[in-house]
Amino acid sequence: MTGITHHIPDSLLIAYAAGTLPKPFALVVAAHVSLCDECRARLAAHEAAGGAIIEQSAPETISESLRDRVLDALDNPFDMPAPHPRQGVYPGPVMEALKGRPPKWKRIGMGNRQCIIDHGAEGSVRLLWIAPGQAVPDHGHNGLELTLVLQGAFEDETGHFGPGDLEIADADLEHTPIAAEGAPCICLAATDAALKFNSFLPRVLQPLFRI
Ligand code: ZN
Ligand code: ZN
């Protein structure tokens, strides 16, 4: 997909490569990576670098299961189950999470809809369907929020987000996303339960880089 202007920062790609990202965020990262050549290339570089660091690390600094999992994945990159194909605007990882079925939309007022994909201790991830010109409804903003546009576009105080673009918001950002006119805006949105962005990233990076 071309025309993507809002990408995944390195800190999130590194956490994703290390397998330490909470599930809701990992799905958004996987969906963006499946659409974006640039982030796919950067992820491959981080996976290679992560493997080198893990191989050189003393075993006690990294849990054995994580070490084995990462090294296995690097040794057998093709030893994965066949991914679900993209369907319409829904990337393969989203179809995987939906078990190959189309989303079941529930009305949430103002002509908008949502489909909750996963909701648990690590946070939640859902699809949002926002009618053209409508404001994005309250979707929980306690900690970190990742929003990936799959169709249409939205705008807020920080910029314009079209198909493939990822917005990262934390509790400090007060924003009012409004769907653009034209096609309804369909987004994949993930939030964590209560963690704060600023403490979360160092925490997930610590086991890998010992910072
Ligand atoms: Zn990207
Ligand atoms: Zn928000």
mmCIF file of C-alpha atoms and ligand atoms in Angstrom:
data_model
loop_
_atom_site.group_PDB
_atom_site.id
_atom_site.type_symbol
_atom_site.label_atom_id
_atom_site.label_comp_id
_atom_site.label_asym_id
_atom_site.label_seq_id
_atom_site.Cartn_x
_atom_site.Cartn_y
_atom_site.Cartn_z
ATOM 1 C CA MET A 1 0.000 0.000 0.000
ATOM 2 C CA THR A 2 1.402 3.421 -0.921
ATOM 3 C CA GLY A 3 0.518 6.814 0.505
ATOM 4 C CA ILE A 4 1.024 5.806 4.148
ATOM 5 C CA THR A 5 2.497 8.749 6.069
ATOM 6 C CA HIS A 6 2.068 7.690 9.718
ATOM 7 C CA HIS A 7 4.198 4.652 10.562
ATOM 8 C CA ILE A 8 5.106 2.475 13.567
ATOM 9 C CA PRO A 9 7.874 3.947 15.752
ATOM 10 C CA ASP A 10 10.982 1.814 16.310
ATOM 11 C CA SER A 11 10.213 1.343 20.004
ATOM 12 C CA LEU A 12 6.964 -0.475 19.172
ATOM 13 C CA LEU A 13 8.523 -2.498 16.338
ATOM 14 C CA ILE A 14 11.315 -3.655 18.668
ATOM 15 C CA ALA A 15 8.826 -4.695 21.362
ATOM 16 C CA TYR A 16 6.761 -6.512 18.707
ATOM 17 C CA ALA A 17 9.864 -8.299 17.371
ATOM 18 C CA ALA A 18 10.736 -9.373 20.924
ATOM 19 C CA GLY A 19 7.224 -10.759 21.444
ATOM 20 C CA THR A 20 6.644 -8.546 24.493
ATOM 21 C CA LEU A 21 3.874 -6.336 23.119
ATOM 22 C CA PRO A 22 0.425 -6.893 24.676
ATOM 23 C CA LYS A 23 -1.867 -8.819 22.302
ATOM 24 C CA PRO A 24 -4.169 -5.906 21.324
ATOM 25 C CA PHE A 25 -1.219 -3.762 20.220
ATOM 26 C CA ALA A 26 0.517 -6.704 18.526
ATOM 27 C CA LEU A 27 -2.534 -7.157 16.283
ATOM 28 C CA VAL A 28 -2.464 -3.497 15.195
ATOM 29 C CA VAL A 29 1.291 -3.664 14.530
ATOM 30 C CA ALA A 30 0.879 -6.914 12.540
ATOM 31 C CA ALA A 31 -1.960 -5.370 10.509
ATOM 32 C CA HIS A 32 0.059 -2.226 9.680
ATOM 33 C CA VAL A 33 3.155 -4.286 8.821
ATOM 34 C CA SER A 34 1.064 -6.411 6.452
ATOM 35 C CA LEU A 35 0.087 -3.216 4.584
ATOM 36 C CA CYS A 36 3.379 -1.311 4.736
ATOM 37 C CA ASP A 37 6.580 -2.279 2.889
ATOM 38 C CA GLU A 38 8.612 0.270 4.833
ATOM 39 C CA CYS A 39 7.688 -1.044 8.291
ATOM 40 C CA ARG A 40 8.012 -4.654 7.087
ATOM 41 C CA ALA A 41 11.635 -3.948 6.108
ATOM 42 C CA ARG A 42 12.363 -2.178 9.415
ATOM 43 C CA LEU A 43 10.782 -5.073 11.351
ATOM 44 C CA ALA A 44 12.980 -7.598 9.516
ATOM 45 C CA ALA A 45 16.043 -5.556 10.493
ATOM 46 C CA HIS A 46 14.968 -5.472 14.157
ATOM 47 C CA GLU A 47 14.270 -9.214 14.162
ATOM 48 C CA ALA A 48 17.766 -9.897 12.812
ATOM 49 C CA ALA A 49 19.344 -7.516 15.356
ATOM 50 C CA GLY A 50 17.264 -8.969 18.206
ATOM 51 C CA GLY A 51 18.390 -12.472 17.298
ATOM 52 C CA ALA A 52 22.024 -11.403 17.390
ATOM 53 C CA ILE A 53 21.593 -9.769 20.821
ATOM 54 C CA ILE A 54 19.794 -12.804 22.223
ATOM 55 C CA GLU A 55 22.407 -15.226 20.902
ATOM 56 C CA GLN A 56 25.173 -13.208 22.571
ATOM 57 C CA SER A 57 23.332 -12.678 25.857
ATOM 58 C CA ALA A 58 24.057 -14.675 28.958
ATOM 59 C CA PRO A 59 21.129 -17.105 29.332
ATOM 60 C CA GLU A 60 20.101 -15.832 32.776
ATOM 61 C CA THR A 61 19.283 -12.353 31.441
ATOM 62 C CA ILE A 62 16.500 -13.626 29.190
ATOM 63 C CA SER A 63 13.913 -16.207 30.047
ATOM 64 C CA GLU A 64 14.647 -19.466 28.316
ATOM 65 C CA SER A 65 11.224 -19.700 26.739
ATOM 66 C CA LEU A 66 11.522 -16.236 25.166
ATOM 67 C CA ARG A 67 15.043 -17.017 23.970
ATOM 68 C CA ASP A 68 13.919 -20.310 22.418
ATOM 69 C CA ARG A 69 10.841 -18.774 20.870
ATOM 70 C CA VAL A 70 12.760 -15.927 19.212
ATOM 71 C CA LEU A 71 15.585 -18.157 17.993
ATOM 72 C CA ASP A 72 13.090 -20.717 16.668
ATOM 73 C CA ALA A 73 11.198 -18.026 14.792
ATOM 74 C CA LEU A 74 14.456 -16.788 13.274
ATOM 75 C CA ASP A 75 15.552 -20.297 12.299
ATOM 76 C CA ASN A 76 12.201 -21.261 10.839
ATOM 77 C CA PRO A 77 10.662 -18.151 9.339
ATOM 78 C CA PHE A 78 8.486 -20.272 7.045
ATOM 79 C CA ASP A 79 7.489 -22.748 9.695
ATOM 80 C CA MET A 80 4.353 -20.772 10.545
ATOM 81 C CA PRO A 81 0.713 -21.666 9.921
ATOM 82 C CA ALA A 82 -0.546 -20.293 6.609
ATOM 83 C CA PRO A 83 -1.799 -16.781 7.308
ATOM 84 C CA HIS A 84 -5.335 -15.758 6.507
ATOM 85 C CA PRO A 85 -5.514 -13.758 3.289
ATOM 86 C CA ARG A 86 -6.600 -10.141 3.265
ATOM 87 C CA GLN A 87 -10.362 -9.775 2.656
ATOM 88 C CA GLY A 88 -11.553 -6.464 1.284
ATOM 89 C CA VAL A 89 -10.238 -3.750 3.567
ATOM 90 C CA TYR A 90 -9.400 -6.238 6.347
ATOM 91 C CA PRO A 91 -5.705 -7.216 6.490
ATOM 92 C CA GLY A 92 -4.702 -10.869 6.951
ATOM 93 C CA PRO A 93 -3.915 -10.553 10.696
ATOM 94 C CA VAL A 94 -7.391 -9.033 11.286
ATOM 95 C CA MET A 95 -9.049 -11.875 9.332
ATOM 96 C CA GLU A 96 -6.970 -14.277 11.424
ATOM 97 C CA ALA A 97 -8.305 -12.661 14.627
ATOM 98 C CA LEU A 98 -11.856 -12.801 13.203
ATOM 99 C CA LYS A 99 -11.285 -16.499 12.383
ATOM 100 C CA GLY A 100 -11.938 -15.805 8.712
ATOM 101 C CA ARG A 101 -15.475 -14.464 9.250
ATOM 102 C CA PRO A 102 -16.647 -10.948 8.392
ATOM 103 C CA PRO A 103 -16.968 -8.581 11.387
ATOM 104 C CA LYS A 104 -20.236 -8.627 13.357
ATOM 105 C CA TRP A 105 -21.081 -4.949 13.788
ATOM 106 C CA LYS A 106 -22.984 -3.624 16.799
ATOM 107 C CA ARG A 107 -24.548 -0.165 16.748
ATOM 108 C CA ILE A 108 -23.021 2.295 19.198
ATOM 109 C CA GLY A 109 -25.138 5.378 18.408
ATOM 110 C CA MET A 110 -24.806 8.353 16.031
ATOM 111 C CA GLY A 111 -24.854 5.897 13.116
ATOM 112 C CA ASN A 112 -21.537 4.373 14.230
ATOM 113 C CA ARG A 113 -20.729 0.713 14.854
ATOM 114 C CA GLN A 114 -18.098 -1.406 16.498
ATOM 115 C CA CYS A 115 -16.976 -5.013 16.525
ATOM 116 C CA ILE A 116 -14.956 -6.033 19.584
ATOM 117 C CA ILE A 117 -12.284 -8.511 18.505
ATOM 118 C CA ASP A 118 -10.657 -9.125 21.864
ATOM 119 C CA HIS A 119 -11.091 -7.769 25.359
ATOM 120 C CA GLY A 120 -9.029 -8.998 28.283
ATOM 121 C CA ALA A 121 -6.469 -8.209 30.949
ATOM 122 C CA GLU A 122 -4.000 -6.824 28.413
ATOM 123 C CA GLY A 123 -6.519 -4.397 26.949
ATOM 124 C CA SER A 124 -8.930 -4.460 24.071
ATOM 125 C CA VAL A 125 -8.899 -4.320 20.301
ATOM 126 C CA ARG A 126 -11.915 -3.529 18.128
ATOM 127 C CA LEU A 127 -13.006 -2.449 14.710
ATOM 128 C CA LEU A 128 -14.761 0.911 14.520
ATOM 129 C CA TRP A 129 -17.096 1.931 11.706
ATOM 130 C CA ILE A 130 -17.578 5.685 11.728
ATOM 131 C CA ALA A 131 -20.145 7.367 9.498
ATOM 132 C CA PRO A 132 -18.771 10.108 7.215
ATOM 133 C CA GLY A 133 -18.425 13.439 9.032
ATOM 134 C CA GLN A 134 -19.044 11.875 12.488
ATOM 135 C CA ALA A 135 -16.809 12.212 15.520
ATOM 136 C CA VAL A 136 -15.125 9.016 16.713
ATOM 137 C CA PRO A 137 -16.989 7.958 19.861
ATOM 138 C CA ASP A 138 -15.327 7.546 23.227
ATOM 139 C CA HIS A 139 -13.117 4.506 22.959
ATOM 140 C CA GLY A 140 -11.239 4.540 26.233
ATOM 141 C CA HIS A 141 -8.135 6.642 26.657
ATOM 142 C CA ASN A 142 -6.618 5.573 29.946
ATOM 143 C CA GLY A 143 -3.278 4.536 28.575
ATOM 144 C CA LEU A 144 -1.879 3.963 25.127
ATOM 145 C CA GLU A 145 -4.145 3.834 22.109
ATOM 146 C CA LEU A 146 -3.204 2.707 18.604
ATOM 147 C CA THR A 147 -5.614 3.391 15.737
ATOM 148 C CA LEU A 148 -5.017 2.014 12.255
ATOM 149 C CA VAL A 149 -7.177 3.284 9.386
ATOM 150 C CA LEU A 150 -8.418 0.502 7.084
ATOM 151 C CA GLN A 151 -10.871 2.472 4.948
ATOM 152 C CA GLY A 152 -11.759 6.153 4.575
ATOM 153 C CA ALA A 153 -9.952 8.703 6.709
ATOM 154 C CA PHE A 154 -10.173 10.759 9.876
ATOM 155 C CA GLU A 155 -8.708 14.006 11.056
ATOM 156 C CA ASP A 156 -7.918 15.350 14.472
ATOM 157 C CA GLU A 157 -5.810 18.077 16.066
ATOM 158 C CA THR A 158 -2.623 16.151 15.173
ATOM 159 C CA GLY A 159 -3.216 15.552 11.468
ATOM 160 C CA HIS A 160 -4.926 13.602 8.685
ATOM 161 C CA PHE A 161 -4.989 9.802 8.767
ATOM 162 C CA GLY A 162 -5.852 7.785 5.653
ATOM 163 C CA PRO A 163 -5.770 4.058 4.785
ATOM 164 C CA GLY A 164 -2.773 2.323 6.377
ATOM 165 C CA ASP A 165 -1.932 5.263 8.655
ATOM 166 C CA LEU A 166 -1.384 4.584 12.352
ATOM 167 C CA GLU A 167 -2.185 7.116 15.053
ATOM 168 C CA ILE A 168 -0.593 6.739 18.474
ATOM 169 C CA ALA A 169 -2.345 8.531 21.308
ATOM 170 C CA ASP A 170 -1.703 8.445 25.023
ATOM 171 C CA ALA A 171 -3.674 9.812 27.936
ATOM 172 C CA ASP A 172 -2.012 13.223 27.531
ATOM 173 C CA LEU A 173 -3.465 13.728 24.057
ATOM 174 C CA GLU A 174 -6.854 15.365 24.027
ATOM 175 C CA HIS A 175 -8.199 14.759 20.567
ATOM 176 C CA THR A 176 -11.467 14.672 18.707
ATOM 177 C CA PRO A 177 -11.096 12.486 15.632
ATOM 178 C CA ILE A 178 -13.712 13.248 12.943
ATOM 179 C CA ALA A 179 -14.315 10.878 10.026
ATOM 180 C CA ALA A 180 -13.788 12.451 6.610
ATOM 181 C CA GLU A 181 -16.629 12.819 4.109
ATOM 182 C CA GLY A 182 -16.873 10.028 1.527
ATOM 183 C CA ALA A 183 -16.574 6.358 2.477
ATOM 184 C CA PRO A 184 -17.275 5.414 6.111
ATOM 185 C CA CYS A 185 -14.070 5.334 8.153
ATOM 186 C CA ILE A 186 -13.190 1.823 9.308
ATOM 187 C CA CYS A 187 -10.404 1.634 11.909
ATOM 188 C CA LEU A 188 -8.696 -1.018 13.989
ATOM 189 C CA ALA A 189 -8.256 0.471 17.471
ATOM 190 C CA ALA A 190 -6.374 -1.022 20.424
ATOM 191 C CA THR A 191 -6.098 0.269 23.972
ATOM 192 C CA ASP A 192 -4.305 -1.100 26.986
ATOM 193 C CA ALA A 193 -5.967 -1.536 30.328
ATOM 194 C CA ALA A 194 -4.251 1.012 32.515
ATOM 195 C CA LEU A 195 -0.588 1.174 31.632
ATOM 196 C CA LYS A 196 0.956 4.501 30.836
ATOM 197 C CA PHE A 197 2.952 4.840 27.639
ATOM 198 C CA ASN A 198 5.936 6.432 29.357
ATOM 199 C CA SER A 199 6.456 3.620 31.808
ATOM 200 C CA PHE A 200 5.280 0.894 29.469
ATOM 201 C CA LEU A 201 7.936 1.099 26.762
ATOM 202 C CA PRO A 202 10.991 1.059 29.036
ATOM 203 C CA ARG A 203 9.404 -1.868 30.856
ATOM 204 C CA VAL A 204 8.958 -3.978 27.734
ATOM 205 C CA LEU A 205 12.375 -3.040 26.365
ATOM 206 C CA GLN A 206 14.226 -3.732 29.583
ATOM 207 C CA PRO A 207 14.547 -7.524 29.260
ATOM 208 C CA LEU A 208 15.977 -7.209 25.780
ATOM 209 C CA PHE A 209 18.361 -4.297 26.117
ATOM 210 C CA ARG A 210 18.814 -4.145 29.889
ATOM 211 C CA ILE A 211 18.289 -0.374 29.921
HETATM 212 ZN ZN ZN B 1 4.632 1.708 8.041
HETATM 213 ZN ZN ZN B 2 -8.484 8.493 20.952
#
